[in-house]
Coordinates of N, CA and C and ligand atoms in Angstrom, one line a residue:
X239 N 117.1 260.1 341.4 CA 118.2 259.4 340.8 C 117.8 258.1 340.1
X240 N 117.0 257.3 340.8 CA 116.5 256.1 340.3 C 115.6 256.3 339.0
X241 N 114.8 257.4 339.2 CA 113.9 257.7 338.1 C 114.7 258.1 336.8
X242 N 115.8 258.8 337.1 CA 116.7 259.2 335.9 C 117.3 258.0 335.3
X243 N 117.8 257.1 336.2 CA 118.4 255.8 335.7 C 117.4 255.0 334.8
X244 N 116.1 255.0 335.4 CA 115.1 254.3 334.6 C 114.8 254.9 333.3
X245 N 114.7 256.3 333.3 CA 114.5 257.0 332.0 C 115.6 256.7 331.0
X246 N 116.9 256.8 331.6 CA 118.0 256.5 330.7 C 118.0 255.1 330.1
X247 N 117.5 254.1 330.9 CA 117.4 252.8 330.5 C 116.4 252.6 329.4
X248 N 115.2 253.3 329.6 CA 114.1 253.3 328.6 C 114.6 253.9 327.3
X249 N 115.3 255.0 327.4 CA 115.8 255.7 326.2 C 116.8 254.8 325.4
X250 N 117.7 254.1 326.2 CA 118.7 253.2 325.5 C 118.0 252.1 324.8
X251 N 116.9 251.6 325.6 CA 116.2 250.4 325.0 C 115.5 250.9 323.7
X252 N 115.0 252.1 323.7 CA 114.3 252.6 322.5 C 115.3 252.7 321.3
X253 N 116.5 253.2 321.7 CA 117.6 253.4 320.7 C 117.9 252.0 320.0
X254 N 118.1 251.0 320.9 CA 118.4 249.6 320.4 C 117.3 249.1 319.5
X255 N 116.0 249.4 320.0 CA 114.9 248.9 319.2 C 114.9 249.5 317.8
X256 N 115.2 250.8 317.8 CA 115.2 251.6 316.6 C 116.3 251.1 315.6
X257 N 117.5 250.8 316.2 CA 118.6 250.3 315.4 C 118.2 248.9 314.8
X258 N 117.6 248.1 315.7 CA 117.2 246.7 315.3 C 116.2 246.8 314.2
X259 N 115.2 247.7 314.3 CA 114.2 247.9 313.3 C 114.8 248.4 312.0
X260 N 115.7 249.3 312.1 CA 116.4 249.8 310.8 C 117.2 248.6 310.1
X261 N 117.9 247.8 310.9 CA 118.6 246.7 310.4 C 117.7 245.7 309.7
X262 N 116.5 245.5 310.3 CA 115.5 244.6 309.7 C 115.0 245.1 308.4
X263 N 114.8 246.5 308.3 CA 114.3 247.1 307.1 C 115.3 246.9 306.0
X264 N 116.6 247.2 306.4 CA 117.7 247.1 305.4 C 117.8 245.6 304.9
X265 N 117.7 244.7 305.8 CA 117.8 243.3 305.4 C 116.7 242.8 304.5
X266 N 115.5 243.3 304.9 CA 114.3 242.9 304.1 C 114.4 243.5 302.7
X267 N 114.8 244.8 302.6 CA 114.8 245.4 301.2 C 115.9 244.7 300.4
X268 N 117.0 244.4 301.0 CA 118.1 243.8 300.2 C 117.6 242.4 299.7
X269 N 117.0 241.7 300.6 CA 116.5 240.3 300.2 C 115.5 240.4 299.1
X270 N 114.6 241.3 299.2 CA 113.5 241.4 298.2 C 114.1 241.9 296.8
X271 N 115.1 242.8 296.9 CA 115.7 243.2 295.6 C 116.4 242.0 294.9
X272 N 117.1 241.2 295.7 CA 117.8 240.1 295.2 C 116.8 239.1 294.6
X273 N 115.6 238.9 295.3 CA 114.6 238.0 294.8 C 114.0 238.5 293.4
X274 N 113.7 239.8 293.4 CA 113.2 240.4 292.1 C 114.1 240.2 291.0
X275 N 115.4 240.5 291.3 CA 116.5 240.4 290.3 C 116.6 238.9 289.7
X276 N 116.6 238.0 290.7 CA 116.7 236.6 290.2 C 115.5 236.1 289.4
X277 N 114.3 236.7 289.8 CA 113.1 236.3 289.1 C 113.1 236.8 287.7
X278 N 113.6 238.1 287.6 CA 113.6 238.7 286.2 C 114.6 238.1 285.3
X279 N 115.7 237.6 286.0 CA 116.8 236.9 285.2 C 116.2 235.6 284.6
X280 N 115.5 234.9 285.5 CA 114.8 233.7 285.1 C 113.9 233.9 283.9
X281 N 113.1 235.0 284.1 CA 112.2 235.3 283.0 C 112.9 235.6 281.7
X282 N 114.0 236.4 281.8 CA 114.8 236.7 280.6 C 115.3 235.4 279.9
X283 N 115.8 234.5 280.8 CA 116.4 233.3 280.2 C 115.3 232.5 279.5
X284 N 114.1 232.5 280.1 CA 112.9 231.9 279.5 C 112.6 232.5 278.1
X285 N 112.5 233.9 278.2 CA 112.2 234.6 277.0 C 113.2 234.3 275.9
X286 N 114.5 234.3 276.3 CA 115.6 234.1 275.3 C 115.4 232.7 274.7
X287 N 115.1 231.7 275.5 CA 114.9 230.3 275.0 C 113.8 230.3 274.0
X288 N 112.7 231.0 274.3 CA 111.5 231.0 273.5 C 111.8 231.7 272.2
X289 N 112.6 232.8 272.2 CA 112.8 233.6 271.0 C 113.9 233.1 270.1
X290 N 114.7 232.0 270.7 CA 115.9 231.6 270.0 C 115.5 231.1 268.6
X291 N 116.2 231.6 267.6 CA 115.8 231.1 266.2 C 116.4 229.7 266.0
X292 N 115.8 229.0 265.0 CA 116.3 227.6 264.7 C 117.7 227.7 264.2
X293 N 118.0 228.7 263.3 CA 119.3 228.8 262.8 C 119.7 230.3 263.0
X294 N 120.9 230.5 263.5 CA 121.3 231.9 263.7 C 122.3 232.4 262.7
X295 N 122.4 231.7 261.6 CA 123.3 232.0 260.5 C 123.2 233.4 260.0
X296 N 122.0 233.8 259.7 CA 121.9 235.1 258.9 C 121.4 236.3 259.6
X297 N 121.7 236.4 260.9 CA 121.2 237.5 261.7 C 121.6 238.8 261.1
X298 N 122.9 238.9 260.7 CA 123.5 240.1 260.1 C 123.0 240.2 258.7
X299 N 122.9 239.1 258.0 CA 122.5 239.1 256.6 C 121.1 239.8 256.4
X300 N 120.3 239.6 257.4 CA 118.9 240.1 257.4 C 119.0 241.6 257.2
X301 N 120.0 242.2 257.9 CA 120.1 243.7 257.8 C 120.7 244.1 256.5
X302 N 121.6 243.3 256.0 CA 122.4 243.7 254.8 C 121.7 243.4 253.5
X303 N 120.6 242.6 253.6 CA 120.0 242.1 252.4 C 120.8 241.1 251.6
X304 N 121.6 240.3 252.4 CA 122.4 239.3 251.7 C 121.6 238.3 250.9
X305 N 122.3 237.9 249.8 CA 121.6 237.0 248.8 C 121.2 235.6 249.6
X306 N 122.1 235.2 250.6 CA 121.8 234.0 251.2 C 120.8 234.1 252.4
X307 N 120.3 235.2 252.6 CA 119.6 235.4 253.9 C 118.4 234.5 254.0
X308 N 118.3 233.9 255.2 CA 117.2 233.0 255.5 C 116.0 233.7 256.0
X309 N 114.9 233.5 255.3 CA 113.6 234.2 255.7 C 112.6 233.1 255.8
X310 N 112.0 232.9 257.0 CA 110.9 232.0 257.1 C 110.1 232.4 258.4
X311 N 109.3 231.4 258.9 CA 108.5 231.7 260.0 C 109.2 232.0 261.3
X312 N 110.5 231.7 261.3 CA 111.3 232.0 262.5 C 112.3 233.2 262.2
X313 N 112.5 233.5 261.0 CA 113.4 234.6 260.6 C 112.6 235.6 259.8
X314 N 112.2 236.6 260.5 CA 111.3 237.6 259.8 C 112.0 238.8 259.3
X315 N 111.5 239.4 258.3 CA 112.0 240.7 257.8 C 111.2 241.8 258.5
X316 N 111.9 242.9 258.6 CA 111.2 244.1 259.2 C 110.2 244.6 258.3
X317 N 109.2 245.3 258.8 CA 108.1 245.8 258.0 C 108.5 246.8 257.0
X318 N 109.6 247.5 257.3 CA 110.0 248.6 256.4 C 111.2 248.1 255.5
X319 N 111.5 246.8 255.5 CA 112.6 246.3 254.6 C 112.1 246.3 253.1
X320 N 112.8 247.1 252.3 CA 112.5 247.1 250.9 C 113.9 247.0 250.2
X321 N 114.1 246.0 249.3 CA 115.4 245.9 248.7 C 115.7 247.1 247.9
X322 N 117.0 247.5 247.8 CA 117.3 248.8 247.2 C 117.5 248.7 245.7
X323 N 117.6 247.4 245.2 CA 117.9 247.2 243.8 C 116.9 246.5 243.0
X324 N 115.6 246.8 243.3 CA 114.5 246.1 242.6 C 114.4 246.6 241.1
X325 N 114.2 245.7 240.2 CA 114.0 246.1 238.8 C 112.8 245.3 238.3
X326 N 112.2 245.9 237.3 CA 111.0 245.2 236.6 C 111.5 244.1 235.7
X327 N 110.8 243.0 235.7 CA 111.2 241.9 234.8 C 110.6 242.2 233.4
X328 N 111.5 242.0 232.4 CA 110.9 242.1 231.0 C 110.8 240.7 230.5
X329 N 110.1 239.8 231.2 CA 109.9 238.4 230.8 C 108.4 238.2 230.7
X330 N 108.0 237.0 230.1 CA 106.6 236.7 230.1 C 106.1 236.5 231.6
X331 N 105.0 237.2 231.9 CA 104.5 237.2 233.2 C 103.0 237.4 233.3
X332 N 102.4 236.9 234.3 CA 100.9 237.0 234.5 C 100.6 238.5 234.9
X333 N 101.5 239.2 235.6 CA 101.3 240.6 236.0 C 102.7 241.2 236.1
X334 N 102.8 242.5 236.2 CA 104.1 243.1 236.3 C 104.8 242.6 237.5
X335 N 106.1 242.1 237.3 CA 106.8 241.5 238.4 C 108.2 242.2 238.6
X336 N 108.5 242.5 239.8 CA 109.8 243.1 240.2 C 110.6 242.1 241.0
X337 N 111.9 242.2 240.8 CA 112.8 241.4 241.6 C 114.1 242.1 241.8
X338 N 115.0 241.7 242.7 CA 116.3 242.3 242.8 C 117.1 242.0 241.5
X339 N 118.0 243.0 241.2 CA 118.6 243.0 239.9 C 119.3 241.6 239.6
X340 N 120.1 241.1 240.6 CA 120.9 239.9 240.3 C 120.0 238.7 240.1
X341 N 118.9 238.6 240.9 CA 117.9 237.5 240.7 C 117.2 237.7 239.4
X342 N 116.9 238.9 239.0 CA 116.2 239.1 237.7 C 117.0 238.7 236.5
X343 N 118.3 239.1 236.6 CA 119.2 238.8 235.5 C 119.4 237.2 235.4
X344 N 119.5 236.6 236.6 CA 119.6 235.1 236.5 C 118.3 234.5 236.0
X345 N 117.2 235.0 236.3 CA 115.9 234.5 235.9 C 115.8 234.7 234.3
X346 N 116.3 235.8 233.9 CA 116.3 236.0 232.4 C 117.1 235.0 231.7
X347 N 118.2 234.6 232.3 CA 119.1 233.6 231.7 C 118.3 232.2 231.7
X348 N 117.6 232.0 232.8 CA 116.9 230.7 232.9 C 115.7 230.7 231.9
X349 N 115.0 231.7 231.7 CA 113.9 231.8 230.7 C 114.4 231.5 229.3
X350 N 115.6 232.2 229.0 CA 116.2 232.1 227.7 C 116.6 230.6 227.5
X351 N 117.3 230.0 228.5 CA 117.7 228.6 228.3 C 116.5 227.7 228.1
X352 N 115.5 227.9 228.9 CA 114.3 227.1 228.8 C 113.7 227.2 227.4
X353 N 113.7 228.5 226.9 CA 113.1 228.7 225.6 C 113.9 228.0 224.5
X354 N 115.2 227.9 224.7 CA 116.0 227.2 223.7 C 115.7 225.7 223.7
X355 N 115.1 225.2 224.9 CA 114.7 223.8 225.0 C 113.2 223.6 224.7
X356 N 112.6 224.7 224.1 CA 111.2 224.6 223.8 C 110.2 224.7 224.9
X357 N 110.7 225.3 226.0 CA 109.9 225.4 227.2 C 109.6 226.9 227.4
X358 N 108.3 227.2 227.6 CA 107.9 228.6 227.8 C 107.4 228.8 229.2
X359 N 108.3 229.5 230.0 CA 107.9 229.8 231.4 C 107.3 231.1 231.5
X360 N 106.5 231.3 232.6 CA 105.9 232.6 232.9 C 106.0 232.9 234.4
X361 N 106.3 234.1 234.7 CA 106.4 234.5 236.1 C 105.0 235.0 236.6
X362 N 104.6 234.5 237.8 CA 103.3 234.9 238.4 C 103.5 236.0 239.4
X363 N 104.5 235.9 240.2 CA 104.7 236.9 241.3 C 106.2 236.9 241.7
X364 N 106.7 238.1 242.0 CA 108.0 238.3 242.5 C 108.1 239.0 243.8
X365 N 108.7 240.2 243.8 CA 108.7 241.0 245.0 C 107.3 241.4 245.5
X366 N 107.1 241.2 246.8 CA 105.9 241.7 247.4 C 106.3 242.5 248.7
X367 N 105.7 243.6 248.8 CA 106.0 244.4 250.0 C 105.3 243.8 251.3
X368 N 105.7 244.2 252.4 CA 105.1 243.8 253.7 C 103.6 244.0 253.7
X369 N 103.2 245.2 253.2 CA 101.8 245.5 253.2 C 101.0 244.6 252.2
X370 N 101.6 244.3 251.0 CA 100.9 243.5 250.1 C 100.7 242.1 250.7
X371 N 101.8 241.6 251.4 CA 101.8 240.3 252.0 C 100.7 240.2 253.0
X372 N 100.5 241.3 253.8 CA 99.5 241.3 254.8 C 98.1 241.2 254.2
X373 N 97.9 241.9 253.1 CA 96.6 241.8 252.4 C 96.3 240.4 252.0
X374 N 97.3 239.7 251.4 CA 97.1 238.4 250.9 C 96.8 237.4 252.0
X375 N 97.7 237.5 253.1 CA 97.5 236.6 254.3 C 96.1 236.8 254.9
X376 N 95.7 238.1 255.1 CA 94.4 238.3 255.7 C 93.3 237.7 254.8
X377 N 93.4 237.8 253.5 CA 92.4 237.2 252.6 C 92.3 235.7 252.8
X378 N 93.5 235.1 252.9 CA 93.5 233.6 253.1 C 92.9 233.2 254.4
X379 N 93.2 234.0 255.4 CA 92.7 233.6 256.7 C 91.1 233.7 256.7
X380 N 90.7 234.7 256.0 CA 89.2 234.9 255.9 C 88.5 233.8 255.1
X381 N 89.2 233.4 254.0 CA 88.5 232.4 253.2 C 88.8 231.0 253.7
X382 N 89.9 230.7 254.4 CA 90.1 229.2 254.7 C 90.5 229.0 256.1
X383 N 90.5 230.0 257.0 CA 90.9 229.8 258.4 C 92.4 229.9 258.6
X384 N 92.8 230.2 259.8 CA 94.2 230.5 260.1 C 95.1 229.3 259.8
X385 N 94.7 228.1 260.3 CA 95.6 226.9 260.1 C 96.0 226.7 258.7
X386 N 95.0 226.6 257.8 CA 95.3 226.4 256.4 C 96.0 227.5 255.8
X387 N 95.6 228.8 256.2 CA 96.3 229.9 255.6 C 97.8 229.9 256.0
X388 N 98.1 229.5 257.2 CA 99.6 229.4 257.6 C 100.3 228.3 256.8
X389 N 99.7 227.3 256.4 CA 100.3 226.2 255.6 C 100.6 226.6 254.2
X390 N 99.8 227.5 253.7 CA 100.0 227.8 252.2 C 100.5 229.2 252.0
X391 N 100.4 230.1 253.0 CA 100.9 231.5 252.8 C 101.7 231.9 254.0
X392 N 102.2 233.1 253.9 CA 103.1 233.7 254.9 C 102.4 234.9 255.6
X393 N 102.7 235.0 256.9 CA 102.3 236.2 257.5 C 103.3 237.3 257.0
X394 N 102.8 238.6 257.1 CA 103.8 239.6 256.7 C 105.1 239.6 257.5
X395 N 106.2 239.7 256.8 CA 107.5 239.6 257.4 C 108.1 238.3 257.2
X396 N 107.3 237.2 257.0 CA 107.8 235.9 256.9 C 108.0 235.4 255.5
X397 N 107.6 236.3 254.5 CA 107.6 235.8 253.1 C 108.9 236.1 252.5
X398 N 109.4 235.1 251.7 CA 110.6 235.4 250.9 C 110.4 236.3 249.8
X399 N 109.1 236.5 249.4 CA 108.8 237.4 248.3 C 109.2 238.9 248.7
X400 N 109.3 239.2 250.0 CA 109.7 240.5 250.5 C 111.2 240.7 250.2
X401 N 111.9 239.6 250.1 CA 113.4 239.8 249.8 C 113.7 240.2 248.4
X402 N 112.7 240.0 247.5 CA 112.9 240.3 246.1 C 113.8 239.2 245.4
X403 N 113.9 238.1 246.2 CA 114.8 237.0 245.7 C 113.9 235.8 245.3
X404 N 112.6 235.9 245.5 CA 111.8 234.7 245.2 C 110.8 235.0 244.1
X405 N 110.5 234.0 243.3 CA 109.6 234.1 242.2 C 108.7 232.9 242.1
X406 N 107.4 233.1 241.8 CA 106.5 232.0 241.5 C 106.4 231.8 240.0
X407 N 106.6 230.6 239.5 CA 106.6 230.4 238.1 C 105.4 229.6 237.7
X408 N 104.9 229.8 236.5 CA 103.8 229.0 236.0 C 104.0 228.9 234.5
X409 N 102.9 228.4 233.8 CA 103.0 228.2 232.3 C 101.6 228.2 231.7
X410 N 101.5 228.2 230.4 CA 100.2 228.2 229.8 C 99.3 227.1 230.2
X411 N 100.0 225.9 230.3 CA 99.2 224.7 230.7 C 98.5 224.9 232.0
X412 N 99.2 225.7 232.9 CA 98.6 225.9 234.2 C 97.7 227.2 234.2
X413 N 97.6 227.7 233.0 CA 96.8 229.0 232.8 C 97.2 230.1 233.8
X414 N 98.5 230.1 234.1 CA 99.0 231.2 234.9 C 98.8 230.9 236.4
X415 N 98.2 229.8 236.7 CA 97.9 229.4 238.1 C 99.1 228.8 238.9
X416 N 99.0 228.7 240.2 CA 100.0 228.1 241.0 C 99.4 226.9 241.7
X417 N 99.7 225.7 241.1 CA 99.2 224.4 241.7 C 100.3 223.4 241.7
X418 N 100.2 222.4 242.6 CA 101.2 221.4 242.7 C 101.4 220.6 241.4
X419 N 100.3 220.6 240.5 CA 100.4 219.8 239.3 C 101.4 220.5 238.3
X420 N 101.9 221.7 238.6 CA 102.9 222.3 237.8 C 104.1 221.4 237.6
X421 N 104.4 220.5 238.6 CA 105.5 219.6 238.5 C 105.3 218.6 237.4
X422 N 104.1 218.3 237.1 CA 103.8 217.3 236.0 C 103.9 217.9 234.6
X423 N 103.9 219.2 234.5 CA 104.0 219.8 233.2 C 105.5 219.8 232.7
X424 N 105.7 220.0 231.4 CA 107.0 220.0 230.8 C 107.8 221.1 231.5
X425 N 107.1 222.3 231.7 CA 107.8 223.4 232.3 C 108.2 223.2 233.7
X426 N 107.3 222.5 234.5 CA 107.6 222.2 235.9 C 108.8 221.2 236.0
X427 N 108.8 220.3 235.1 CA 109.9 219.3 235.1 C 111.2 219.9 234.7
X428 N 111.1 220.8 233.7 CA 112.4 221.6 233.3 C 112.9 222.4 234.5
X429 N 112.0 223.1 235.2 CA 112.4 223.9 236.3 C 113.0 223.0 237.4
X430 N 112.4 221.9 237.7 CA 112.9 221.0 238.8 C 114.3 220.5 238.4
X431 N 114.6 220.3 237.1 CA 115.9 219.8 236.7 C 117.0 220.8 236.6
X432 N 116.6 222.1 236.2 CA 117.6 223.1 235.8 C 117.7 224.3 236.7
X433 N 116.8 224.6 237.6 CA 116.7 225.8 238.3 C 118.1 226.2 239.0
X434 N 118.7 225.1 239.6 CA 120.0 225.4 240.3 C 121.1 225.9 239.4
X435 N 121.0 225.6 238.1 CA 122.1 226.0 237.2 C 122.0 227.5 237.0
X436 N 120.9 228.1 237.4 CA 120.7 229.6 237.3 C 120.6 230.2 238.7
X437 N 121.0 229.5 239.7 CA 121.0 230.1 241.0 C 119.8 229.9 241.8
X438 N 118.8 229.1 241.4 CA 117.5 229.0 242.1 C 117.3 227.6 242.6
X439 N 116.6 227.6 243.8 CA 116.2 226.3 244.3 C 114.6 226.3 244.4
X440 N 114.1 225.1 244.4 CA 112.6 224.9 244.7 C 112.6 224.9 246.3
X441 N 112.1 226.0 246.8 CA 112.3 226.3 248.2 C 111.5 225.5 249.2
X442 N 110.3 225.0 248.7 CA 109.5 224.2 249.6 C 109.3 222.9 249.0
X443 N 110.3 222.0 249.1 CA 110.2 220.7 248.5 C 109.2 219.7 249.2
X444 N 108.9 218.7 248.4 CA 108.0 217.6 248.9 C 108.8 216.9 250.0
X445 N 108.1 216.6 251.1 CA 108.7 215.8 252.2 C 109.4 216.7 253.3
X446 N 109.5 218.0 253.0 CA 110.1 218.9 254.0 C 109.1 219.8 254.6
X447 N 107.8 219.5 254.5 CA 106.7 220.3 255.0 C 106.9 220.7 256.4
X448 N 107.3 219.7 257.2 CA 107.4 219.9 258.7 C 108.5 220.9 259.0
X449 N 109.6 220.9 258.2 CA 110.7 221.8 258.5 C 110.4 223.2 257.9
X450 N 110.0 223.3 256.7 CA 109.8 224.6 256.1 C 108.5 225.3 256.6
X451 N 107.5 224.4 257.0 CA 106.3 225.0 257.5 C 105.3 225.2 256.3
X452 N 105.7 224.8 255.1 CA 104.8 225.0 254.0 C 104.5 223.7 253.2
X453 N 103.4 223.7 252.6 CA 103.1 222.6 251.7 C 104.0 222.6 250.5
X454 N 104.1 221.5 249.8 CA 105.0 221.4 248.6 C 104.6 222.5 247.6
X455 N 105.6 223.3 247.1 CA 105.3 224.3 246.1 C 106.3 224.2 245.0
X456 N 106.1 223.4 244.0 CA 107.0 223.3 242.9 C 107.2 224.6 242.1
X457 N 106.4 225.5 242.3 CA 106.4 226.8 241.6 C 107.3 227.9 242.2
X458 N 107.5 227.8 243.6 CA 108.1 228.9 244.3 C 109.7 228.6 244.3
X459 N 110.3 229.5 243.6 CA 111.8 229.4 243.5 C 112.4 230.6 244.3
X460 N 113.6 230.2 244.9 CA 114.3 231.2 245.7 C 115.7 231.3 245.1
X461 N 116.2 232.5 244.8 CA 117.5 232.8 244.3 C 118.5 232.7 245.4
X462 N 119.6 232.0 245.2 CA 120.7 231.9 246.2 C 122.1 232.1 245.6
X463 N 122.1 232.3 244.3 CA 123.4 232.3 243.6 C 123.7 230.9 243.1
X464 N 124.4 230.8 242.0 CA 124.6 229.5 241.4 C 125.3 228.5 242.3
X465 N 126.4 229.0 242.9 CA 127.2 228.1 243.7 C 126.4 227.4 244.9
X466 N 125.7 228.3 245.6 CA 125.0 227.8 246.8 C 123.7 227.0 246.4
X467 N 123.1 227.4 245.3 CA 121.9 226.7 244.8 C 122.3 225.3 244.4
X468 N 123.4 225.2 243.8 CA 123.8 223.8 243.3 C 124.1 222.9 244.5
X469 N 124.8 223.6 245.6 CA 125.1 222.8 246.8 C 123.8 222.3 247.5
X470 N 122.9 223.2 247.6 CA 121.6 222.9 248.3 C 120.9 221.8 247.5
X471 N 120.9 221.9 246.2 CA 120.2 220.9 245.4 C 120.9 219.6 245.5
X472 N 122.2 219.6 245.5 CA 123.0 218.3 245.6 C 122.7 217.6 247.0
X473 N 122.6 218.4 248.0 CA 122.4 217.9 249.3 C 121.0 217.2 249.5
X474 N 120.1 217.5 248.6 CA 118.7 216.9 248.7 C 117.9 217.4 249.9
X475 N 118.5 218.5 250.5 CA 117.8 219.0 251.7 C 117.0 220.3 251.4
X476 N 116.1 220.7 252.3 CA 115.5 222.0 252.1 C 116.5 223.0 252.7
X477 N 116.3 224.3 252.5 CA 117.3 225.3 252.8 C 117.6 225.3 254.4
X478 N 116.5 225.2 255.1 CA 116.7 225.2 256.6 C 117.6 224.0 257.0
X479 N 117.3 222.8 256.5 CA 118.0 221.6 256.9 C 119.5 221.7 256.4
X480 N 119.7 222.3 255.2 CA 121.0 222.5 254.7 C 121.8 223.4 255.6
X481 N 121.3 224.5 256.0 CA 122.0 225.5 256.8 C 122.3 224.8 258.2
X482 N 121.4 224.1 258.7 CA 121.6 223.4 260.0 C 122.7 222.4 259.9
X483 N 122.8 221.7 258.8 CA 123.8 220.7 258.6 C 125.2 221.2 258.3
X484 N 125.2 222.2 257.4 CA 126.5 222.6 256.8 C 126.9 224.0 257.4
X485 N 126.0 224.8 257.8 CA 126.3 226.1 258.4 C 127.1 227.0 257.5
X486 N 127.7 228.0 258.2 CA 128.4 229.1 257.4 C 129.4 228.6 256.4
X487 N 130.3 227.7 256.8 CA 131.4 227.3 256.0 C 131.0 226.8 254.6
X488 N 129.7 226.3 254.6 CA 129.2 225.7 253.3 C 129.0 226.9 252.3
X489 N 128.7 228.0 252.8 CA 128.4 229.2 251.9 C 129.6 229.8 251.3
X490 N 130.7 229.8 252.1 CA 131.9 230.4 251.6 C 132.4 229.8 250.3
Ligands
ZN655 ZN1 105.9 232.1 246.2

């Protein structure tokens, strides 16, 4: 009888130990799951913070190919983005140039108006595909190193030229070249004074290098439509700073 009691006691003790062990396992796995979850949430928040764009204005515009869309080193175009309404320019140019229809028509008006003022403009470069931009960027990196290449050119996806809304202008005096001295030519002065009347802005102005991420480019024009281009010009700000200050309502 005693032996049976002792056996029963041992059995019960084993049962309790087993239950205790099971509870411990359940507790430990719940706690570790909670820990992993909170860790990954922390990581996500960190990632989100890191990836947050400077301006969130045109997230949807990037997909729709909106005329106002912001493209820069923080707002990239997809590799397969190609504007659906590209047309060839029938204007004086260094090489065959394509742009989106609306931008091309506005540029034609600008060239005509310049011509009436005795100014002969020439287009150097317009739409560039993602692949073409990659070739250009890689060549720059090879010839001048990554830091300098980043200051004067764009990585693929970062270039406004892929939007079909940007054009590089030059003139005979510049021998078709793109240099900051363009601003000292009659053509460069005319462009600086009148581009906004045809919907264009000088996209990388002097003094905004730290915001735009590019050196001063008096030749690189970006089409925004007459209304917005005039507003940006009047503000005296680069496009990034303009959007940050005035936001969406300024575009309407
Ligand atoms: Zn350009």
